[in-house]
Short mmCIF file of C-alpha atoms in Angstrom, two decimals:
data_model
loop_
_atom_site.label_atom_id
_atom_site.label_comp_id
_atom_site.label_asym_id
_atom_site.label_seq_id
_atom_site.Cartn_x
_atom_site.Cartn_y
_atom_site.Cartn_z
CA UNK A 1 1.06 -20.35 -53.83
CA UNK A 2 3.73 -22.41 -55.23
CA UNK A 3 3.61 -22.96 -59.21
CA UNK A 4 4.83 -26.43 -60.66
CA UNK A 5 5.35 -26.61 -64.29
CA UNK A 6 6.27 -29.65 -66.24
CA UNK A 7 7.62 -30.12 -69.61
CA UNK A 8 7.26 -31.30 -72.24
CA UNK A 9 3.40 -32.06 -71.95
CA UNK A 10 3.53 -34.92 -74.21
CA UNK A 11 6.38 -36.99 -75.27
CA UNK A 12 6.27 -39.98 -77.85
CA UNK A 13 9.05 -42.36 -78.35
CA UNK A 14 10.11 -45.65 -79.54
CA UNK A 15 10.88 -48.56 -77.42
CA UNK A 16 14.68 -48.49 -76.21
CA UNK A 17 14.80 -44.65 -76.50
CA UNK A 18 15.89 -42.40 -73.50
CA UNK A 19 14.03 -39.62 -72.26
CA UNK A 20 14.20 -36.53 -69.82
CA UNK A 21 11.37 -35.14 -68.24
CA UNK A 22 11.45 -31.43 -66.31
CA UNK A 23 9.65 -30.04 -63.44
CA UNK A 24 10.21 -26.40 -62.69
CA UNK A 25 8.99 -24.83 -59.44
CA UNK A 26 8.51 -21.31 -58.23
CA UNK A 27 9.56 -21.49 -54.58
CA UNK A 28 11.78 -23.34 -52.23
CA UNK A 29 10.58 -26.86 -51.48
CA UNK A 30 11.02 -29.28 -48.55
CA UNK A 31 9.51 -32.29 -50.35
CA UNK A 32 9.39 -33.30 -54.16
CA UNK A 33 8.11 -36.46 -55.41
CA UNK A 34 7.98 -38.03 -58.87
CA UNK A 35 4.89 -40.37 -59.63
CA UNK A 36 3.97 -42.55 -62.42
CA UNK A 37 0.28 -42.82 -63.33
CA UNK A 38 -0.11 -45.97 -65.29
CA UNK A 39 -2.92 -46.46 -67.57
CA UNK A 40 -5.19 -47.91 -65.09
CA UNK A 41 -5.03 -44.77 -63.18
CA UNK A 42 -2.99 -46.05 -60.29
CA UNK A 43 -0.57 -43.55 -58.80
CA UNK A 44 3.15 -45.28 -58.16
CA UNK A 45 5.83 -43.58 -56.02
CA UNK A 46 8.97 -43.23 -58.10
CA UNK A 47 11.00 -40.85 -56.15
CA UNK A 48 11.14 -38.81 -53.05
CA UNK A 49 13.88 -36.37 -54.10
CA UNK A 50 13.85 -32.79 -52.26
CA UNK A 51 17.52 -32.55 -53.43
CA UNK A 52 20.47 -34.46 -54.71
CA UNK A 53 20.25 -37.50 -57.32
CA UNK A 54 18.74 -40.94 -57.00
CA UNK A 55 18.72 -43.94 -59.27
CA UNK A 56 16.36 -47.03 -59.33
CA UNK A 57 17.00 -49.43 -62.17
CA UNK A 58 16.71 -47.58 -65.50
CA UNK A 59 15.16 -44.49 -63.78
CA UNK A 60 17.12 -41.67 -62.01
CA UNK A 61 16.11 -38.37 -60.70
CA UNK A 62 18.27 -35.13 -59.90
CA UNK A 63 16.86 -32.16 -57.96
CA UNK A 64 18.85 -28.98 -57.98
CA UNK A 65 16.95 -27.22 -55.06
CA UNK A 66 18.93 -24.09 -55.64
CA UNK A 67 17.78 -23.56 -59.14
CA UNK A 68 14.33 -24.82 -58.51
CA UNK A 69 14.05 -27.54 -60.99
CA UNK A 70 14.09 -31.35 -60.99
CA UNK A 71 14.63 -33.94 -63.95
CA UNK A 72 13.50 -37.40 -64.34
CA UNK A 73 15.42 -39.79 -66.62
CA UNK A 74 14.35 -42.68 -68.21
CA UNK A 75 16.74 -45.04 -70.04
CA UNK A 76 16.02 -47.75 -72.49
CA UNK A 77 12.20 -47.07 -72.41
CA UNK A 78 9.81 -50.06 -72.46
CA UNK A 79 6.20 -50.11 -73.43
CA UNK A 80 5.36 -50.39 -69.82
CA UNK A 81 6.81 -47.10 -68.96
CA UNK A 82 3.83 -45.39 -70.85
CA UNK A 83 1.54 -43.31 -68.72
CA UNK A 84 1.67 -40.01 -67.05
CA UNK A 85 4.58 -38.71 -65.09
CA UNK A 86 3.76 -36.12 -62.30
CA UNK A 87 5.96 -34.02 -60.16
CA UNK A 88 4.61 -32.82 -56.90
CA UNK A 89 6.14 -30.47 -54.49
CA UNK A 90 5.36 -29.24 -50.73
CA UNK A 91 6.53 -25.70 -49.90
CA UNK A 92 5.94 -24.20 -46.50
CA UNK A 93 2.27 -25.51 -45.25
CA UNK A 94 1.77 -29.37 -45.56
CA UNK A 95 0.13 -29.25 -48.95
CA UNK A 96 1.31 -31.35 -51.71
CA UNK A 97 1.00 -29.37 -55.19
CA UNK A 98 1.19 -31.29 -58.38
CA UNK A 99 2.47 -30.28 -61.91
CA UNK A 100 0.21 -30.93 -64.98
CA UNK A 101 1.97 -34.01 -65.64
CA UNK A 102 3.89 -35.23 -68.85
CA UNK A 103 2.22 -38.03 -70.81
CA UNK A 104 4.67 -40.34 -72.14
CA UNK A 105 3.86 -42.96 -75.00
CA UNK A 106 6.55 -45.68 -75.81
CA UNK A 107 5.64 -47.41 -78.94
CA UNK A 108 6.83 -50.99 -79.76
CA UNK B 1 -0.01 -54.12 -44.79
CA UNK B 2 -2.83 -53.29 -47.13
CA UNK B 3 -1.44 -49.75 -47.51
CA UNK B 4 -4.07 -47.00 -48.43
CA UNK B 5 -7.55 -48.46 -49.27
CA UNK B 6 -10.61 -46.59 -50.76
CA UNK B 7 -14.02 -47.69 -51.15
CA UNK B 8 -16.15 -47.47 -53.23
CA UNK B 9 -14.21 -48.11 -56.45
CA UNK B 10 -17.07 -46.43 -58.49
CA UNK B 11 -20.01 -44.67 -57.80
CA UNK B 12 -22.91 -42.92 -59.67
CA UNK B 13 -24.89 -40.13 -57.95
CA UNK B 14 -27.90 -37.86 -58.87
CA UNK B 15 -27.44 -34.04 -58.31
CA UNK B 16 -28.25 -33.31 -54.73
CA UNK B 17 -27.63 -36.85 -53.48
CA UNK B 18 -24.97 -37.20 -50.45
CA UNK B 19 -22.32 -39.70 -50.13
CA UNK B 20 -19.24 -40.65 -48.08
CA UNK B 21 -16.05 -41.73 -49.76
CA UNK B 22 -14.06 -43.88 -47.29
CA UNK B 23 -10.44 -43.97 -47.02
CA UNK B 24 -8.21 -46.07 -44.62
CA UNK B 25 -4.72 -46.79 -43.85
CA UNK B 26 -2.71 -49.43 -41.84
CA UNK B 27 0.60 -47.61 -41.71
CA UNK B 28 0.11 -45.75 -38.76
CA UNK B 29 0.56 -42.51 -40.83
CA UNK B 30 -0.29 -39.28 -39.03
CA UNK B 31 -0.77 -37.32 -42.39
CA UNK B 32 -3.84 -38.08 -44.57
CA UNK B 33 -5.13 -36.09 -47.66
CA UNK B 34 -7.81 -36.23 -50.13
CA UNK B 35 -7.32 -34.99 -53.93
CA UNK B 36 -9.33 -34.91 -57.17
CA UNK B 37 -8.14 -35.53 -60.61
CA UNK B 38 -10.02 -34.10 -63.37
CA UNK B 39 -9.36 -35.00 -67.25
CA UNK B 40 -5.77 -33.95 -68.35
CA UNK B 41 -4.96 -32.37 -65.18
CA UNK B 42 -2.94 -33.02 -61.99
CA UNK B 43 -4.23 -33.88 -58.77
CA UNK B 44 -5.66 -30.94 -56.53
CA UNK B 45 -5.78 -31.00 -52.74
CA UNK B 46 -9.20 -31.04 -51.31
CA UNK B 47 -8.70 -31.32 -47.53
CA UNK B 48 -5.82 -32.79 -45.22
CA UNK B 49 -5.13 -33.95 -41.88
CA UNK B 50 -2.08 -33.69 -39.74
CA UNK B 51 -3.37 -36.18 -37.05
CA UNK B 52 -6.53 -37.17 -35.48
CA UNK B 53 -8.90 -34.45 -34.39
CA UNK B 54 -7.09 -32.25 -37.00
CA UNK B 55 -8.26 -31.08 -40.49
CA UNK B 56 -7.54 -28.33 -42.69
CA UNK B 57 -8.72 -27.12 -46.18
CA UNK B 58 -6.52 -27.35 -49.31
CA UNK B 59 -6.85 -25.82 -52.63
CA UNK B 60 -10.47 -26.99 -53.61
CA UNK B 61 -12.33 -27.50 -50.38
CA UNK B 62 -15.94 -26.24 -51.39
CA UNK B 63 -18.69 -28.65 -51.28
CA UNK B 64 -16.43 -31.34 -49.19
CA UNK B 65 -16.34 -31.95 -45.67
CA UNK B 66 -14.12 -34.12 -43.76
CA UNK B 67 -13.37 -35.44 -40.27
CA UNK B 68 -10.57 -37.66 -38.57
CA UNK B 69 -11.81 -39.31 -35.52
CA UNK B 70 -9.18 -41.87 -35.73
CA UNK B 71 -5.34 -42.35 -37.03
CA UNK B 72 -6.51 -44.91 -39.63
CA UNK B 73 -9.79 -43.44 -41.11
CA UNK B 74 -10.17 -40.14 -43.14
CA UNK B 75 -13.66 -40.10 -44.90
CA UNK B 76 -14.75 -37.47 -47.35
CA UNK B 77 -18.19 -36.23 -47.34
CA UNK B 78 -20.22 -34.70 -50.28
CA UNK B 79 -23.26 -33.32 -48.72
CA UNK B 80 -25.20 -32.24 -51.89
CA UNK B 81 -23.35 -33.52 -55.19
CA UNK B 82 -23.14 -31.52 -58.07
CA UNK B 83 -22.25 -32.44 -61.66
CA UNK B 84 -19.04 -30.30 -61.15
CA UNK B 85 -17.90 -33.08 -58.47
CA UNK B 86 -17.65 -35.75 -61.19
CA UNK B 87 -13.93 -36.62 -60.83
CA UNK B 88 -11.68 -39.24 -59.59
CA UNK B 89 -10.92 -38.83 -56.04
CA UNK B 90 -7.63 -40.22 -54.43
CA UNK B 91 -6.60 -40.52 -50.86
CA UNK B 92 -3.10 -40.44 -49.57
CA UNK B 93 -1.01 -40.88 -46.41
CA UNK B 94 2.38 -40.30 -45.08
CA UNK B 95 4.23 -40.21 -41.83
CA UNK B 96 4.17 -36.45 -42.13
CA UNK B 97 3.26 -33.92 -45.13
CA UNK B 98 6.86 -33.42 -45.97
CA UNK B 99 7.72 -37.02 -46.45
CA UNK B 100 6.78 -39.61 -49.19
CA UNK B 101 2.91 -39.82 -49.74
CA UNK B 102 1.38 -42.97 -50.53
CA UNK B 103 -1.85 -43.05 -52.69
CA UNK B 104 -4.97 -45.36 -52.63
CA UNK B 105 -6.36 -46.91 -55.89
CA UNK B 106 -8.98 -43.97 -56.32
CA UNK B 107 -12.69 -43.65 -56.60
CA UNK B 108 -14.42 -42.81 -59.63
CA UNK B 109 -17.47 -40.61 -59.11
CA UNK B 110 -20.01 -39.55 -61.72
CA UNK B 111 -22.78 -37.01 -60.75
CA UNK B 112 -25.63 -36.66 -63.17
#
């Protein structure tokens, strides 16, 4: 089945810093989503982005489907950005496959 | 809209007991799915359904049963709980498997 790899596994930053999270996938996809899991465990949709670029406030995402990767950018980080960021993809059969996540810690 | 709801929020079982985790959505979504999340890991797909009366297995289906008698509900059954099933369980729904998926708040299950 499709493999999803996220990097880095852990990232510790100071408030105000910018960050880039990467998601590589091993096959073509027809669905790619980025999620934020907050410290209370809730999964929050950030982007549905099988291709192209989207922006929402301080967050933006780019997926280059032909090269099989997606990037999540967080600018001017805030402590509330802390948590785990997951990339998940669907390839072929309607099964969402998650990466292992990037744990982001923003220190004040 | 309440979105995706799950009950209970937390449950403790003894090995061999059975239980049903409830999941409901009020968005008229055809696609519903169950995932488990173990510490330090991403979510893994247990079972999914593309519509009422249709279910299929995901990556880790053993030990779990599902049924989909209505569009709104997608319960997950553990017939004989095992300690390896200690996990956090998430239910999700979407208009189709290839569109944005919306997750419930999760059920934390501890099997002793």
